[in-house]
Short mmCIF file of C-alpha atoms in Angstrom, two decimals:
data_model
loop_
_atom_site.label_atom_id
_atom_site.label_comp_id
_atom_site.label_asym_id
_atom_site.label_seq_id
_atom_site.Cartn_x
_atom_site.Cartn_y
_atom_site.Cartn_z
CA MET G 844 35.55 -106.90 -66.73
CA ASN G 845 32.72 -108.69 -68.50
CA ASN G 846 34.03 -107.53 -71.89
CA LYS G 847 37.52 -108.91 -71.19
CA ARG G 848 36.02 -112.23 -70.13
CA THR G 849 34.05 -112.48 -73.38
CA ILE G 850 37.19 -111.77 -75.41
CA VAL G 851 39.21 -114.41 -73.53
CA ILE G 852 36.46 -117.01 -73.97
CA THR G 853 36.22 -116.20 -77.69
CA ILE G 854 39.98 -116.56 -78.13
CA VAL G 855 40.09 -119.88 -76.24
CA LEU G 856 37.15 -121.32 -78.21
CA SER G 857 38.66 -120.16 -81.51
CA PHE G 858 41.96 -121.80 -80.62
CA CYS G 859 40.18 -125.05 -79.70
CA LEU G 860 38.28 -125.07 -82.99
CA ILE G 861 41.47 -124.52 -84.95
CA VAL G 862 43.22 -127.36 -83.13
CA VAL G 863 40.30 -129.74 -83.74
CA ALA G 864 40.13 -128.79 -87.43
CA VAL G 865 43.87 -129.35 -87.90
CA LEU G 866 43.74 -132.73 -86.15
CA LEU G 867 40.77 -133.86 -88.25
CA PHE G 868 42.44 -132.73 -91.45
CA TRP G 869 45.69 -134.46 -90.51
CA GLY G 870 43.86 -137.67 -89.65
CA LEU G 871 41.96 -137.79 -92.93
CA ASP G 872 45.07 -137.00 -94.92
CA ASN G 873 47.08 -139.60 -93.03
CA CYS G 874 44.70 -142.44 -94.00
CA GLU G 875 45.85 -142.46 -97.61
CA GLN G 876 49.37 -141.25 -96.90
CA GLY G 877 51.99 -143.84 -97.65
CA VAL G 878 49.92 -145.90 -100.10
CA LYS G 879 52.36 -146.71 -102.88
CA VAL G 880 50.93 -149.96 -104.21
CA THR G 881 47.41 -151.31 -104.70
CA PHE G 882 46.05 -154.64 -105.82
CA ILE G 883 42.69 -156.33 -106.17
CA GLY G 884 42.11 -159.74 -104.66
CA THR G 885 39.55 -162.07 -103.12
CA ILE G 886 39.40 -162.86 -99.41
CA GLU G 887 39.90 -166.62 -99.08
CA GLU G 888 40.12 -166.89 -95.30
CA ILE G 889 39.69 -164.57 -92.29
CA TYR G 890 41.66 -165.29 -89.12
CA SER G 891 40.71 -164.38 -85.55
CA SER G 892 43.96 -162.41 -85.27
CA GLY G 893 42.48 -159.68 -87.48
CA THR G 894 44.25 -160.78 -90.63
CA ALA G 895 42.97 -162.27 -93.86
CA TYR G 896 44.39 -164.52 -96.56
CA VAL G 897 43.82 -162.89 -99.94
CA SER G 898 44.40 -164.43 -103.35
CA GLU G 899 45.61 -161.75 -105.69
CA ILE G 900 43.70 -161.27 -108.92
CA LYS G 901 45.03 -158.07 -110.38
CA ALA G 902 48.12 -156.14 -109.36
CA ASN G 903 48.69 -152.45 -109.97
CA ASP G 904 52.33 -151.33 -109.83
CA THR G 905 53.43 -154.32 -107.77
CA ASN G 906 55.50 -157.44 -108.13
CA LEU G 907 53.28 -159.47 -105.81
CA SER G 908 51.99 -162.73 -107.17
CA GLY G 909 49.94 -165.47 -105.62
CA SER G 910 48.43 -164.97 -102.19
CA VAL G 911 49.17 -162.49 -99.42
CA VAL G 912 48.17 -162.01 -95.80
CA ILE G 913 46.73 -158.58 -95.04
CA ASP G 914 45.71 -156.76 -91.87
CA LEU G 915 42.02 -156.00 -91.50
CA PRO G 916 41.27 -152.66 -89.81
CA GLU G 917 39.96 -153.05 -86.26
CA ASN G 918 37.43 -150.22 -86.29
CA ARG G 919 36.02 -150.54 -89.75
CA GLU G 920 32.76 -149.30 -91.16
CA GLU G 921 32.61 -152.20 -93.60
CA THR G 922 32.59 -155.84 -92.59
CA PHE G 923 34.47 -158.27 -94.76
CA GLN G 924 33.60 -161.88 -95.47
CA VAL G 925 35.20 -164.79 -97.28
CA GLY G 926 34.61 -164.35 -101.01
CA ASP G 927 34.62 -160.53 -100.95
CA LYS G 928 36.60 -158.85 -103.71
CA VAL G 929 38.75 -156.08 -102.21
CA ARG G 930 41.15 -153.34 -103.28
CA VAL G 931 44.12 -153.25 -100.92
CA GLY G 932 46.60 -150.39 -100.58
CA HIS G 933 49.95 -150.81 -98.87
CA ASP G 934 53.32 -149.13 -98.53
CA GLY G 935 55.09 -151.46 -100.96
CA THR G 936 57.13 -153.42 -98.45
CA THR G 937 56.66 -157.14 -97.96
CA MET G 938 57.65 -159.39 -95.08
CA GLU G 939 59.95 -162.25 -95.99
CA ILE G 940 57.65 -165.05 -94.86
CA ALA G 941 55.35 -167.45 -96.65
CA PRO G 942 52.71 -166.53 -97.51
CA VAL G 943 53.85 -162.98 -98.16
CA ARG G 944 52.58 -160.50 -95.60
CA ILE G 945 52.13 -156.77 -96.16
CA HIS G 946 51.39 -153.73 -94.02
CA THR G 947 47.85 -152.83 -95.12
CA LEU G 948 47.08 -149.10 -95.21
CA THR G 949 43.70 -149.12 -96.98
CA ILE G 950 41.12 -151.73 -97.86
CA GLU G 951 37.80 -151.34 -99.61
CA LYS G 952 35.20 -153.79 -100.85
CA ILE G 953 34.58 -153.65 -104.60
CA LYS G 954 31.97 -155.24 -106.82
#
């Protein structure tokens, strides 16, 4: 009886560990998934809505020019301030408004 209980507990714990590992792996992989376009710009203004106005300096594989509005991540490890130079990754689609708005997937501060 005790031996069967130990086996069942071992199987359940193993299953839980596998599920947690898969979810963590999927979450980390999903962060960069979908990034098709990146650009480097400077944060000109930060809005209380969790967005920022960024003037584009250098585009990589994009037709963006001028300024764009980006989403700032809510739970971020880095804090961003006006004047920060950032590398922004997005899915390549733009919203047809002025200034152009994108769906931000990644953002990192650069020097």
